[in-house]
Structures are given as structure tokens and as C-alpha cells.
Coordinates of C-alpha atoms and ligand atoms in Angstrom, one line a residue:
Chain A
X1 CA 84.2 111.9 92.7
X2 CA 80.7 114.4 93.5
X3 CA 78.0 113.7 91.6
X4 CA 77.9 117.0 90.3
X5 CA 80.9 116.9 89.0
X6 CA 80.5 113.4 87.1
X7 CA 78.5 113.9 83.3
X8 CA 79.5 112.2 81.1
X9 CA 82.8 112.6 78.7
X10 CA 81.0 112.9 75.3
X11 CA 79.1 116.0 76.7
X12 CA 83.0 117.8 75.9
X13 CA 83.4 119.9 73.1
X14 CA 86.4 117.4 70.4
X15 CA 87.2 121.1 69.2
X16 CA 90.3 120.7 67.2
X17 CA 92.0 123.7 69.3
X18 CA 91.3 122.9 72.8
X19 CA 94.3 122.2 75.0
X20 CA 95.6 118.9 76.1
X21 CA 95.8 119.6 79.6
X22 CA 92.5 121.3 81.6
X23 CA 93.4 121.9 85.1
X24 CA 90.1 123.8 86.5
X25 CA 90.0 125.2 90.3
X26 CA 91.5 121.8 91.6
X27 CA 91.8 120.9 94.9
X28 CA 93.1 118.0 96.7
X29 CA 92.9 117.4 100.7
X30 CA 94.3 114.4 102.5
X31 CA 92.9 113.3 105.4
X32 CA 95.9 112.5 108.2
X33 CA 95.0 111.8 111.8
X34 CA 91.9 113.7 112.8
X35 CA 93.2 116.7 110.2
X36 CA 92.6 117.9 106.6
X37 CA 95.7 118.9 105.0
X38 CA 95.2 120.5 102.1
X39 CA 98.0 119.9 99.3
X40 CA 96.3 121.9 96.1
X41 CA 94.3 125.0 96.6
X42 CA 92.1 125.9 93.3
X43 CA 94.8 125.3 90.8
X44 CA 94.0 125.9 87.0
X45 CA 96.3 126.0 83.9
X46 CA 95.9 125.2 81.2
X47 CA 98.4 122.9 78.6
X48 CA 98.6 123.3 75.0
X49 CA 98.9 119.6 72.4
X50 CA 102.7 119.4 72.2
X51 CA 103.6 121.9 74.6
X52 CA 106.4 121.8 77.2
X53 CA 105.6 122.4 80.7
X54 CA 108.1 122.6 84.0
X55 CA 106.2 123.1 87.1
X56 CA 108.6 124.7 89.4
X57 CA 107.4 124.8 92.9
X58 CA 109.0 124.6 97.1
X59 CA 109.0 121.6 98.1
X60 CA 105.9 120.2 99.8
X61 CA 103.4 122.4 98.1
X62 CA 101.6 119.6 96.2
X63 CA 103.4 119.5 92.8
X64 CA 103.1 115.2 93.5
X65 CA 100.2 115.2 94.7
X66 CA 98.8 117.4 91.4
X67 CA 100.8 115.3 88.6
X68 CA 99.1 112.4 90.7
X69 CA 95.8 113.0 90.3
X70 CA 96.2 114.4 86.6
X71 CA 97.6 110.9 86.2
X72 CA 94.3 109.6 87.8
X73 CA 96.3 107.3 91.1
X74 CA 94.8 110.5 93.4
X75 CA 91.0 111.3 93.0
X76 CA 90.4 115.4 93.8
X77 CA 88.5 116.6 96.3
X78 CA 87.4 119.7 94.0
X79 CA 87.8 120.6 90.7
X80 CA 87.8 119.4 87.3
X81 CA 90.8 117.5 85.4
X82 CA 90.3 117.2 81.3
X83 CA 92.8 115.7 79.4
X84 CA 92.6 115.5 75.4
X85 CA 88.9 116.7 76.4
X86 CA 88.0 114.1 78.6
X87 CA 87.4 113.8 82.2
X88 CA 90.4 111.6 84.0
X89 CA 89.2 109.0 86.2
X90 CA 91.3 106.6 87.1
X91 CA 94.5 105.7 85.2
X92 CA 94.8 105.7 81.5
X93 CA 96.9 104.6 78.9
X94 CA 97.3 107.7 76.5
X95 CA 98.5 109.1 80.0
X96 CA 102.3 108.2 80.7
X97 CA 104.2 109.0 84.3
X98 CA 107.8 108.6 84.6
X99 CA 108.4 108.9 88.3
X100 CA 111.3 110.5 90.8
X101 CA 112.5 106.7 91.7
X102 CA 112.4 105.0 88.7
X103 CA 109.9 102.1 90.3
X104 CA 111.5 99.5 87.1
X105 CA 110.1 95.9 87.7
X106 CA 113.1 94.0 89.4
X107 CA 112.1 90.9 88.2
X108 CA 112.0 91.8 84.4
X109 CA 114.9 92.6 82.1
X110 CA 115.5 95.8 80.5
X111 CA 113.2 95.0 77.4
X112 CA 110.2 93.0 78.7
X113 CA 110.0 96.1 81.5
X114 CA 109.3 98.2 78.2
X115 CA 107.4 95.8 76.7
X116 CA 104.7 95.5 80.1
X117 CA 102.6 98.0 78.8
X118 CA 101.9 97.8 74.8
X119 CA 101.7 94.0 76.6
X120 CA 99.2 95.0 78.8
X121 CA 97.4 96.9 76.0
X122 CA 96.5 93.4 74.8
X123 CA 100.1 93.1 71.8
X124 CA 101.6 89.7 70.9
X125 CA 104.9 89.5 73.1
X126 CA 106.4 90.2 69.1
X127 CA 105.1 93.1 68.5
X128 CA 105.4 94.1 72.1
X129 CA 109.3 93.0 72.2
X130 CA 109.9 95.0 68.3
X131 CA 108.4 98.5 70.1
X132 CA 110.9 97.7 73.1
X133 CA 113.3 97.5 70.9
X134 CA 113.2 100.3 69.1
X135 CA 112.6 102.7 71.9
X136 CA 115.9 100.7 73.4
X137 CA 117.7 102.2 70.5
X138 CA 116.4 105.9 71.5
X139 CA 117.5 105.8 74.9
X140 CA 120.9 104.1 73.9
X141 CA 121.1 101.5 76.2
X142 CA 121.2 98.5 72.9
X143 CA 123.7 97.0 74.6
X144 CA 121.8 96.4 78.5
X145 CA 118.2 95.3 76.5
X146 CA 118.9 91.4 78.3
X147 CA 120.3 93.1 81.6
X148 CA 117.8 93.0 84.6
X149 CA 117.4 96.6 86.5
X150 CA 119.9 96.6 89.5
X151 CA 123.0 95.8 87.4
X152 CA 122.2 99.2 85.9
X153 CA 123.3 102.5 87.2
X154 CA 120.2 105.0 88.5
X155 CA 120.5 107.2 85.1
X156 CA 120.2 104.6 83.0
X157 CA 117.9 103.0 85.0
X158 CA 116.0 106.5 84.6
X159 CA 116.3 106.3 81.1
X160 CA 114.8 102.6 81.0
X161 CA 111.7 104.2 83.3
X162 CA 110.8 107.0 80.4
X163 CA 111.1 104.7 77.5
X164 CA 108.5 102.1 79.5
X165 CA 106.8 105.7 79.3
X166 CA 106.2 106.2 76.2
X167 CA 105.8 102.7 74.7
X168 CA 102.4 103.0 75.2
X169 CA 102.4 106.2 73.0
X170 CA 100.8 108.5 75.7
X171 CA 99.7 111.3 74.1
X172 CA 100.7 113.6 77.5
X173 CA 103.4 112.4 79.5
X174 CA 104.2 113.3 83.3
X175 CA 107.1 113.6 84.7
X176 CA 107.5 114.0 88.7
X177 CA 111.9 115.4 88.9
X178 CA 112.8 112.4 87.1
X179 CA 116.5 113.3 87.4
X180 CA 115.9 114.7 91.0
X181 CA 118.1 111.8 92.5
X182 CA 121.0 112.2 89.4
X183 CA 124.3 113.5 89.7
X184 CA 124.9 117.2 88.4
X185 CA 126.4 115.8 85.4
X186 CA 124.4 113.2 84.4
X187 CA 121.5 115.2 84.9
X188 CA 122.6 117.6 82.3
X189 CA 123.0 114.6 79.8
X190 CA 119.9 113.5 80.4
X191 CA 117.8 117.3 80.0
X192 CA 120.0 116.7 76.4
X193 CA 118.8 113.4 75.5
X194 CA 115.1 114.1 77.1
X195 CA 114.6 117.4 74.6
X196 CA 116.5 115.7 71.5
X197 CA 113.4 112.3 72.2
X198 CA 110.4 115.7 72.4
X199 CA 111.5 116.1 69.0
X200 CA 110.8 113.0 68.0
X201 CA 107.2 110.9 70.2
X202 CA 105.7 114.9 70.0
X203 CA 103.8 114.6 73.3
X204 CA 103.1 117.1 75.7
X205 CA 104.9 117.2 78.2
X206 CA 104.2 118.3 82.0
X207 CA 107.5 118.2 84.2
X208 CA 108.0 119.1 87.9
X209 CA 111.4 119.9 89.0
X210 CA 112.5 121.8 91.9
X211 CA 116.1 123.1 89.6
X212 CA 114.8 126.3 88.1
X213 CA 117.7 125.5 85.5
X214 CA 116.2 122.2 84.4
X215 CA 112.9 124.1 84.2
X216 CA 114.2 126.9 81.2
X217 CA 116.1 124.2 79.7
X218 CA 113.3 122.1 79.0
X219 CA 110.1 124.0 78.6
X220 CA 108.6 126.5 76.6
X221 CA 106.5 127.8 79.4
X222 CA 107.5 127.4 83.5
X223 CA 104.9 128.0 86.2
X224 CA 106.1 128.7 89.5
X225 CA 104.3 127.3 92.6
X226 CA 103.7 128.8 95.9
X227 CA 104.6 127.2 99.1
X228 CA 101.8 124.4 100.9
X229 CA 98.6 124.7 99.6
X230 CA 100.1 125.3 96.1
X231 CA 98.8 128.1 93.8
X232 CA 100.2 129.5 90.3
X233 CA 102.6 132.3 91.7
X234 CA 103.5 133.0 88.2
X235 CA 103.7 131.7 84.4
X236 CA 107.3 132.3 82.7
X237 CA 107.0 131.7 79.0
X238 CA 109.9 130.6 77.4
X239 CA 110.6 132.0 74.0
X240 CA 114.3 130.4 73.4
X241 CA 115.2 128.4 70.3
X242 CA 114.7 125.2 69.5
X243 CA 116.7 122.7 68.8
X244 CA 117.9 123.1 72.3
X245 CA 120.9 121.7 74.8
X246 CA 122.0 122.2 78.1
X247 CA 124.1 124.6 76.9
X248 CA 122.1 127.7 76.4
X249 CA 122.3 128.1 80.3
X250 CA 125.1 131.0 79.4
X251 CA 122.7 133.0 76.9
X252 CA 122.3 136.7 78.2
X253 CA 118.5 135.7 77.5
X254 CA 118.8 132.8 79.1
X255 CA 120.2 134.4 82.1
X256 CA 117.6 137.0 82.4
X257 CA 114.6 134.8 82.5
X258 CA 116.3 133.2 85.0
X259 CA 116.7 136.3 87.1
X260 CA 112.7 136.7 86.7
X261 CA 112.2 133.6 88.4
X262 CA 114.5 133.4 91.3
X263 CA 113.1 137.1 91.5
X264 CA 109.5 135.7 92.1
X265 CA 110.6 133.1 94.0
X266 CA 112.5 134.7 96.3
X267 CA 109.4 136.7 97.2
X268 CA 107.5 133.8 97.6
X269 CA 110.7 132.3 100.1
X270 CA 110.4 135.4 102.2
X271 CA 106.5 135.5 102.6
X272 CA 106.2 132.1 103.4
X273 CA 108.5 132.9 105.8
X274 CA 107.4 136.0 107.3
X275 CA 104.0 133.7 107.4
X276 CA 105.2 130.9 109.7
X277 CA 106.8 133.3 111.9
X278 CA 103.9 135.1 112.5
X279 CA 101.9 132.1 113.0
Chain B
X1 CA 153.6 110.4 85.8
X2 CA 156.8 109.0 86.7
X3 CA 155.4 108.1 90.4
X4 CA 151.9 106.7 88.7
X5 CA 153.8 104.4 86.6
X6 CA 156.0 102.9 90.1
X7 CA 152.8 102.7 92.3
X8 CA 151.0 100.6 89.2
X9 CA 153.9 98.6 89.1
X10 CA 154.2 98.1 92.8
X11 CA 150.4 96.8 92.9
X12 CA 150.6 94.2 89.9
X13 CA 153.8 93.1 92.2
X14 CA 151.5 92.5 95.6
X15 CA 148.4 90.8 93.0
X16 CA 149.0 87.3 92.3
X17 CA 147.7 86.0 88.8
X18 CA 144.3 85.6 90.2
X19 CA 144.0 89.3 91.4
X20 CA 144.3 88.5 94.8
X21 CA 147.1 89.9 97.7
X22 CA 149.3 86.9 98.4
X23 CA 149.2 87.6 101.9
X24 CA 145.1 87.1 101.5
X25 CA 145.8 84.1 99.3
X26 CA 148.2 82.1 101.8
X27 CA 145.3 83.0 104.5
X28 CA 142.9 81.6 102.3
X29 CA 144.2 78.3 102.3
X30 CA 144.7 77.9 106.2
X31 CA 142.0 78.7 106.7
X32 CA 140.7 75.7 104.2
X33 CA 142.9 73.1 105.2
X34 CA 141.9 74.2 109.1
X35 CA 138.0 73.3 107.4
X36 CA 139.6 70.1 106.6
X37 CA 140.7 69.1 109.5
X38 CA 138.2 70.2 112.0
X39 CA 136.1 67.0 111.9
X40 CA 138.1 64.7 111.6
X41 CA 140.4 66.5 114.9
X42 CA 136.9 66.3 116.9
X43 CA 135.9 63.0 116.0
X44 CA 139.5 61.5 117.1
X45 CA 139.4 63.1 120.4
X46 CA 136.1 62.2 121.2
X47 CA 137.2 57.9 120.4
X48 CA 140.4 58.8 122.6
X49 CA 138.1 60.8 125.6
X50 CA 135.7 58.0 125.4
X51 CA 138.8 55.1 125.4
X52 CA 140.6 56.9 127.9
X53 CA 138.4 55.0 131.3
X54 CA 137.4 58.6 131.8
X55 CA 134.2 58.5 130.5
X56 CA 131.6 55.7 131.0
X57 CA 131.4 54.1 127.4
X58 CA 128.1 52.8 127.7
X59 CA 126.4 56.2 128.3
X60 CA 129.7 57.4 125.9
X61 CA 130.7 55.6 123.4
X62 CA 132.8 56.5 121.0
X63 CA 132.2 57.0 116.6
X64 CA 133.7 53.7 115.9
X65 CA 130.8 52.0 118.3
X66 CA 128.5 54.3 116.4
X67 CA 129.5 53.5 112.9
X68 CA 129.3 50.0 114.0
X69 CA 125.5 50.9 115.2
X70 CA 124.7 52.6 112.1
X71 CA 125.8 49.7 109.7
X72 CA 123.9 47.3 112.4
X73 CA 121.1 49.6 111.4
X74 CA 121.2 49.4 107.7
X75 CA 122.1 45.8 107.5
X76 CA 118.9 44.9 109.2
X77 CA 116.5 47.0 106.5
X78 CA 114.8 48.9 109.2
X79 CA 117.5 52.1 108.4
X80 CA 115.8 52.6 105.3
X81 CA 111.8 52.1 106.4
X82 CA 113.1 54.8 108.9
X83 CA 114.2 57.3 106.5
X84 CA 111.2 56.6 104.0
X85 CA 108.8 57.4 106.9
X86 CA 110.3 60.6 108.3
X87 CA 111.5 61.8 104.9
X88 CA 107.1 61.6 103.9
X89 CA 106.7 63.4 107.4
X90 CA 108.3 66.0 106.7
X91 CA 108.0 66.3 102.6
X92 CA 104.3 65.8 102.8
X93 CA 104.2 68.5 106.0
X94 CA 106.1 70.8 104.1
X95 CA 104.5 71.2 101.1
X96 CA 100.9 70.6 102.3
X97 CA 101.8 73.5 105.1
X98 CA 104.1 75.6 103.0
X99 CA 101.0 75.5 99.7
X100 CA 98.6 76.6 102.0
X101 CA 100.1 79.0 104.1
X102 CA 101.4 80.5 100.4
X103 CA 97.3 80.6 99.9
X104 CA 96.7 81.9 102.9
X105 CA 98.7 84.7 102.8
X106 CA 98.6 86.1 99.7
X107 CA 94.3 86.3 100.2
X108 CA 94.8 87.9 103.8
X109 CA 97.6 90.8 102.5
X110 CA 96.0 91.2 99.5
X111 CA 91.9 91.5 100.8
X112 CA 92.1 93.9 103.8
X113 CA 88.5 92.2 104.7
X114 CA 89.9 88.8 104.8
X115 CA 92.8 89.9 106.8
X116 CA 90.3 91.5 109.7
X117 CA 88.5 87.7 109.5
X118 CA 91.3 85.5 109.9
X119 CA 94.8 87.3 111.4
X120 CA 94.0 88.2 114.5
X121 CA 93.0 84.0 115.0
X122 CA 96.5 83.7 113.3
X123 CA 98.6 85.6 115.1
X124 CA 96.6 84.1 118.6
X125 CA 97.7 80.5 117.5
X126 CA 100.8 81.2 115.9
X127 CA 103.1 81.5 119.1
X128 CA 101.7 78.0 120.5
X129 CA 105.0 75.9 120.0
X130 CA 103.4 73.1 117.9
X131 CA 105.0 70.1 120.2
X132 CA 102.5 71.5 122.8
X133 CA 99.5 70.3 120.3
X134 CA 100.4 66.7 120.6
X135 CA 98.2 65.7 123.7
X136 CA 94.9 67.2 121.5
X137 CA 96.4 65.4 118.8
X138 CA 97.2 61.7 119.9
X139 CA 93.5 62.3 121.0
X140 CA 92.4 63.7 117.5
X141 CA 94.2 61.2 115.9
X142 CA 95.2 58.5 117.8
X143 CA 99.1 57.0 116.5
X144 CA 97.9 57.3 112.7
X145 CA 99.8 59.1 110.5
X146 CA 97.3 61.8 109.8
X147 CA 98.6 62.7 114.0
X148 CA 102.2 63.2 112.3
X149 CA 101.0 65.2 109.4
X150 CA 98.7 67.6 111.2
X151 CA 101.9 68.4 113.4
X152 CA 104.2 69.2 110.6
X153 CA 101.7 70.9 108.9
X154 CA 101.1 72.6 111.8
X155 CA 104.1 73.7 112.4
X156 CA 105.2 74.9 108.9
X157 CA 101.9 76.6 107.9
X158 CA 102.1 79.6 110.1
X159 CA 105.5 80.3 109.5
X160 CA 104.8 80.7 105.7
X161 CA 101.3 82.2 105.6
X162 CA 103.3 85.0 107.7
X163 CA 105.8 85.9 106.0
X164 CA 103.9 86.0 102.6
X165 CA 101.2 87.8 104.1
X166 CA 104.1 90.4 105.0
X167 CA 105.6 90.3 101.8
X168 CA 102.2 91.0 99.9
X169 CA 101.4 93.9 101.8
X170 CA 105.8 95.1 101.6
X171 CA 105.1 95.0 97.6
X172 CA 106.4 98.1 96.5
X173 CA 103.5 100.6 96.2
X174 CA 105.5 102.7 93.8
X175 CA 105.6 99.4 91.5
X176 CA 101.8 98.7 91.8
X177 CA 101.6 102.5 90.9
X178 CA 103.6 102.1 87.7
X179 CA 102.1 99.4 86.7
X180 CA 98.6 100.5 86.7
X181 CA 99.9 104.0 84.8
X182 CA 100.9 101.4 81.9
X183 CA 97.9 100.0 82.0
X184 CA 97.8 96.7 83.7
X185 CA 94.0 95.8 84.6
X186 CA 93.2 95.3 88.5
X187 CA 92.8 92.2 88.4
X188 CA 96.0 91.3 86.5
X189 CA 98.7 92.9 89.1
X190 CA 98.3 90.1 91.2
X191 CA 99.9 88.5 89.1
X192 CA 102.0 90.9 87.0
X193 CA 103.3 92.3 90.3
X194 CA 102.5 91.2 94.0
X195 CA 103.0 87.5 93.6
X196 CA 106.8 88.7 92.2
X197 CA 106.9 91.3 94.5
X198 CA 106.4 89.0 97.7
X199 CA 108.6 86.2 96.4
X200 CA 112.1 86.3 98.1
X201 CA 109.5 87.0 101.5
X202 CA 108.0 84.0 100.7
X203 CA 111.6 81.9 99.7
X204 CA 112.5 83.3 102.9
X205 CA 109.6 81.8 105.2
X206 CA 110.3 78.6 103.0
X207 CA 113.4 77.7 103.9
X208 CA 112.7 78.9 108.0
X209 CA 110.0 76.6 107.0
X210 CA 111.8 73.5 106.3
X211 CA 114.1 73.5 109.8
X212 CA 110.9 74.1 111.4
X213 CA 110.1 71.2 109.4
X214 CA 111.9 69.1 111.2
X215 CA 111.7 69.8 114.8
X216 CA 107.6 69.1 114.7
X217 CA 109.1 66.0 112.7
X218 CA 110.6 65.3 116.6
X219 CA 107.2 65.8 118.4
X220 CA 105.3 63.9 116.2
X221 CA 107.3 60.9 116.4
X222 CA 107.8 61.1 120.0
X223 CA 104.1 61.2 119.9
X224 CA 104.3 57.3 119.2
X225 CA 104.6 55.9 116.3
X226 CA 106.2 52.9 115.0
X227 CA 108.8 53.7 111.7
X228 CA 111.1 56.8 111.7
X229 CA 114.6 57.8 112.4
X230 CA 113.3 59.9 116.0
X231 CA 110.9 57.1 116.2
X232 CA 114.0 54.6 116.4
X233 CA 116.6 56.9 118.5
X234 CA 113.7 56.5 121.4
X235 CA 113.9 52.2 121.1
X236 CA 117.6 52.8 121.0
X237 CA 117.3 54.6 124.3
X238 CA 115.2 52.3 126.2
X239 CA 117.2 49.3 125.4
X240 CA 120.1 51.8 126.5
X241 CA 122.1 51.6 122.3
X242 CA 123.5 54.9 122.7
X243 CA 125.7 54.4 120.3
X244 CA 122.1 53.4 117.8
X245 CA 120.7 57.2 119.3
X246 CA 124.0 58.8 118.0
X247 CA 123.5 57.4 115.0
X248 CA 120.4 58.6 115.0
X249 CA 120.5 62.2 115.6
X250 CA 124.2 62.4 113.4
X251 CA 121.3 60.8 110.5
X252 CA 118.8 63.4 111.1
X253 CA 121.8 66.5 111.3
X254 CA 122.8 65.2 108.0
X255 CA 119.3 64.8 106.5
X256 CA 118.3 68.4 107.7
X257 CA 121.3 69.4 106.3
X258 CA 120.9 68.4 103.2
X259 CA 117.4 69.6 103.1
X260 CA 118.5 72.6 103.7
X261 CA 121.6 73.2 101.4
X262 CA 118.7 71.7 99.2
X263 CA 116.6 74.4 99.5
X264 CA 118.5 77.1 99.5
X265 CA 120.6 76.3 96.1
X266 CA 116.5 76.3 94.7
X267 CA 115.5 79.6 96.5
X268 CA 118.9 80.9 94.5
X269 CA 117.0 80.0 90.9
X270 CA 114.0 81.1 92.2
X271 CA 114.2 84.7 92.7
X272 CA 116.6 84.7 89.3
X273 CA 116.6 88.5 89.1
X274 CA 119.0 89.2 92.5
Ligands
ATP301 N1 99.2 110.7 100.9 C1 99.5 110.9 102.0 N2 98.6 111.7 103.0 C2 99.0 112.5 103.4 N3 99.4 114.0 103.2 C3 99.7 113.7 101.9 C4 100.2 112.6 101.2 N4 100.4 113.0 100.0 C5 101.3 114.4 100.5 N5 100.9 114.9 101.5 C6 100.7 116.2 101.3 O1 100.5 116.8 100.9 C7 101.1 118.8 100.5 C8 102.0 118.2 99.0 O2 102.6 116.8 98.6 P1 103.7 117.0 97.9 O3 103.7 115.2 98.2 O4 102.8 116.5 96.8 O5 104.6 118.3 97.5 P2 105.4 118.1 96.7 O6 105.5 119.3 96.1 O7 105.6 117.0 95.6 O8 107.0 118.5 97.4 P3 108.6 117.7 96.7 O9 109.0 118.7 96.4 O10 109.4 117.6 98.1 O11 107.9 116.5 95.8 C9 102.1 118.1 101.7 O12 102.1 118.7 102.8 C10 102.5 116.7 102.3 O13 102.5 116.3 103.8
MG302 MG1 107.1 115.3 95.2

């Protein structure tokens, strides 16, 4: 971390209406084989408390890198990330993460996977198990509480991963293409599940996806990113009524939004293609 | 609809009560029968060939002579002394070598500095067959038990060290990231994630080390000792007691087979989530 940036978190005003996440001027650079790869270039955006933001963009534009940096797993090259007003230095329990792969601990049962977080934060085993059992009920896996991850289907594993990320009651939930590896039908069910869950947990959610339909169905706002290094190309507010379900995909307002998004994506795709042709 | 039903009946007819197809059941029975007859068949053949006069009976005694030699070995009371001496060397060497291997494997796998310090040395020493150390072990330890133990520990250590080292390094980075996100402190990462993640590799390394400990036992006892199964084989060879030699080999084979089975059963339980 640059010393110039390392002002103490206490100096930040805890104003009531501050954004849940503030990303300002964020650049992330990787060194590989004496070559520097700029994964994210001066990216800025805010997420309001309780908002559900989806980030869509082409493969390799730096979505995962950006999300990992908000999570504190990666260090920014320059720029600032504030979560709930305080700077992110390392992973913190008020920020939860669901990865594209479930990454469940294979040696722990579903219940003990979910109880891991609370246990690490100093809760007793009984308390942690109680929290886990509530979440297991919430994601509909009561019958599988004592099962090991390798006996579950991909969709069930990802439900456990979501429940595990929620067990520490994070204020911010980051999701990196969590349904990317699932088939279309399971994915639709998972989207409905997530929409239901979100109405109960009231966390701020940043959700990365390739799938523009998924983005519009879930989000309050969709950020469309350019090809790498990623910038925000366009923000699309999704003013569709809630509670929502997957079935809004046939409404005319939905289709108009989708056309907007696809136009932006197509124009960007063409630009990126011509650029790579020229160079 | 009609077709579906008749197809199902067809399948039901072809599947027996245990849900297997009858011809596969017949094949399995045949295999079990052949398997049960295999050893008696070869032992019988051996008896016939030995007694036929086609080979020298002193050098190639029949199984009955071998059995008599083994019985004599047991009755003389030497057998249990030999067995105990050999088992002690193998077990103690395995435990010490295995424990050192796991410990150093975790250290070199987890901490790059320790790995930079020790791995080059280990990689140079590892390929030298333990038997090649017999001469220097005799110089250092004479014919004492310490020398025997040293050889077995040496053989076991490198296999277990390498597989533990690799296991620790191969622990899924995703699991570590997930654990970090859930508030796992870095200093608890070893016990919460790394050890369990590496466990399947450690178990495989230990299982390989079981047979290695028997190889090195042979080298250790040939280097000169006063009791032990391989020692007894060597003495019998000098006295041209071929039956006793073969009995010793059979005993060695049986013990190392049992040790491997025992360890396999134990390993099954150790990696409980599989
Ligand atoms: N550890 C790393 N070392 C070097 N380069 C990296 C590393 N991680 C990511 N990159 C590079 O950073 C860029 C962005 O990668 P990132 O994984 O963030 O893309 P993404 O938008 O998540 O793509 P996808 O949609 O395929 O998941 C890519 O060019 C990638 O090659
Ligand atoms: Mg990604």
C-alpha cells in the first residue's frame, strides 16, 4: 500500500448516507514474465447501502480481479476502496464472498462448512451450529445438513457456499459468477432463490456475471464494463418491480432494457475487435 | 406406452434379485472359484515338480519340506525372536521416519524460506538408494540396532517428506481464499485448512513408505545382526537349508502384505470425507 493512501480509517466521516462501497480511481496491475498487465484501469463506482448491483462485461476485463480487491484478497496498485466508510486492507468478516467454484471444505459436513465462519469469529460450537441450521433451512437443504460436499450436486454446493458466506452476517456480499457453472434450469431456480434470500438478509450485493439476462433479473443497477482493462461503459438502472422472479424475462419493459444493454455490448465488442485488428 | 412397459418387464426378467444381470453373476462366481483355487494349484504343481526328480531337491525343495522347516523354526523358539526383532525395526523406523517426514514436509511446504534451505539438500540425498548407505552405516554404528533403525528411517523419511511437501503445496488456493473470507486468521490456516487439505497426499506417502520400510529392513539385516527374519534367511542360506530360506521369504511376504492391508484399512478411515 502506498503511504500517501494510508490515512487512518477513523478520519473518514461516518455520514449516514455514505455509500456501502466506494471504488475510486482503482487500478490493478499484475507482473507476469517481466510484463505488466493492467487488469483494471482507473475504475470508479459507488454502491448504495442495500443496493443490488450486477457487473457485466467480457471475459478477461478484470471483473474477478476487481471483486477480489474489494474483498481484500488482492492489493490495489492505485486508488481507493472504502467499504462502509473504512478502507479495505485485507479480508474482513463484514464482507462475504461467493466464488464461481463453491470451494467448500471437503472434510466438513454442510453444517460444519456453514458454521466455520462464526466459529472463527469466536462463537461457541453450539451457537455456530444454530446459525448454520437457520441458514440450511433458508437455502432448503435440511435433509443434507450432515452430508459431505462431494455427495451434493453443483447447485446444492453453491447454495451451501452462499449460506456459508451469509453466516457471518456480512454487510456486503460479493458474488463472482456464482451460477456460471450451472445448467440453465438450475441457474433460473438459483436466481429466484437468491432474490428471495436477499429480501431477508438486506445486505448490499455486488454480483458479477457474463449473462445479461441474469444481470437484469437480479439487479437494481447493471454496470456494463469495457473489454480489458475494464472501465464502466454504461450504467443501466433496472426499475422493474420487486419482489421479482425469473419470469419477468418476458415483460416488454424487461426486453427494452435488455436491448439497451445488448446494443452497448455489441458496440464495445466491435470496437475491441477493430482495435485488435489494427494493432 | 405398451413398448415402455414391455421393455421394463424385459429388463426385470434379465436382472436377478441383487440387481445384477445373470451372466455377470455367473462370471463373478467363476472368478471367485478360480481365485480360490489359484494358490493350491501352484503349490501342488511346485510339489510335483520338486519331487519329479527333474530338479535338484536340495536347491528347490517341495512345499512340504518348506512347511516342515517353518514348523521347526517356530518350535525352536527362534521364530518369535526373529519376528519381534524385524517388526520392531520396521515399526520404529516407520514411525520415526514418517513423523520426521510429515513434520519437515509441512515446514518446507508451508514456509518458502525453510524450503529454500532444505529442499536442495533433500533432493540430492533422496535418489540415493538406502542400501548404498550400508557400508557407511556399519562404519558409523557398527552392528548396533541404531544403525538398522537409521537405514529404515532414512528410506521412509524421503518418501513421506516429498508427498507431504507436495500435498501442502497443492492445497487448493480457492479453499484458502474462502477460509480467509470467513475470518480464518492466517496463523490458524495450517490446522484448519492446510493439514486436512494435504492429508490425502500424506496418507499415500505413508502407504508407499510401508513397503519401503520392508525393503530397507532387508538391507539393514543383511548388514549384519543377531536376530531377524532376513538374518535367519541369510544363516539358512549359508547352511544350504533351502527350505528354511523359502520359509523365511514366505514369512516376510506375508508380514509385509498384512502391514500393507492394515495400513490401507487405516487410510480409508483417515480420509473420512471420501
Ligand atoms: N494472478 C494473475 N497474474 C497475472 N495476470 C492476471 C492474474 N489474474 C488475472 N490476471 C489478468 O488480469 C486480467 C483480468 O482477469 P480477470 O480474471 O479479473 O477477468 P474476468 O473479467 O473475471 O474474466 P472472466 O469473465 O473470464 O472471469 C486478465 O487479462 C488476466 O490475464
Ligand atoms: Mg472472472
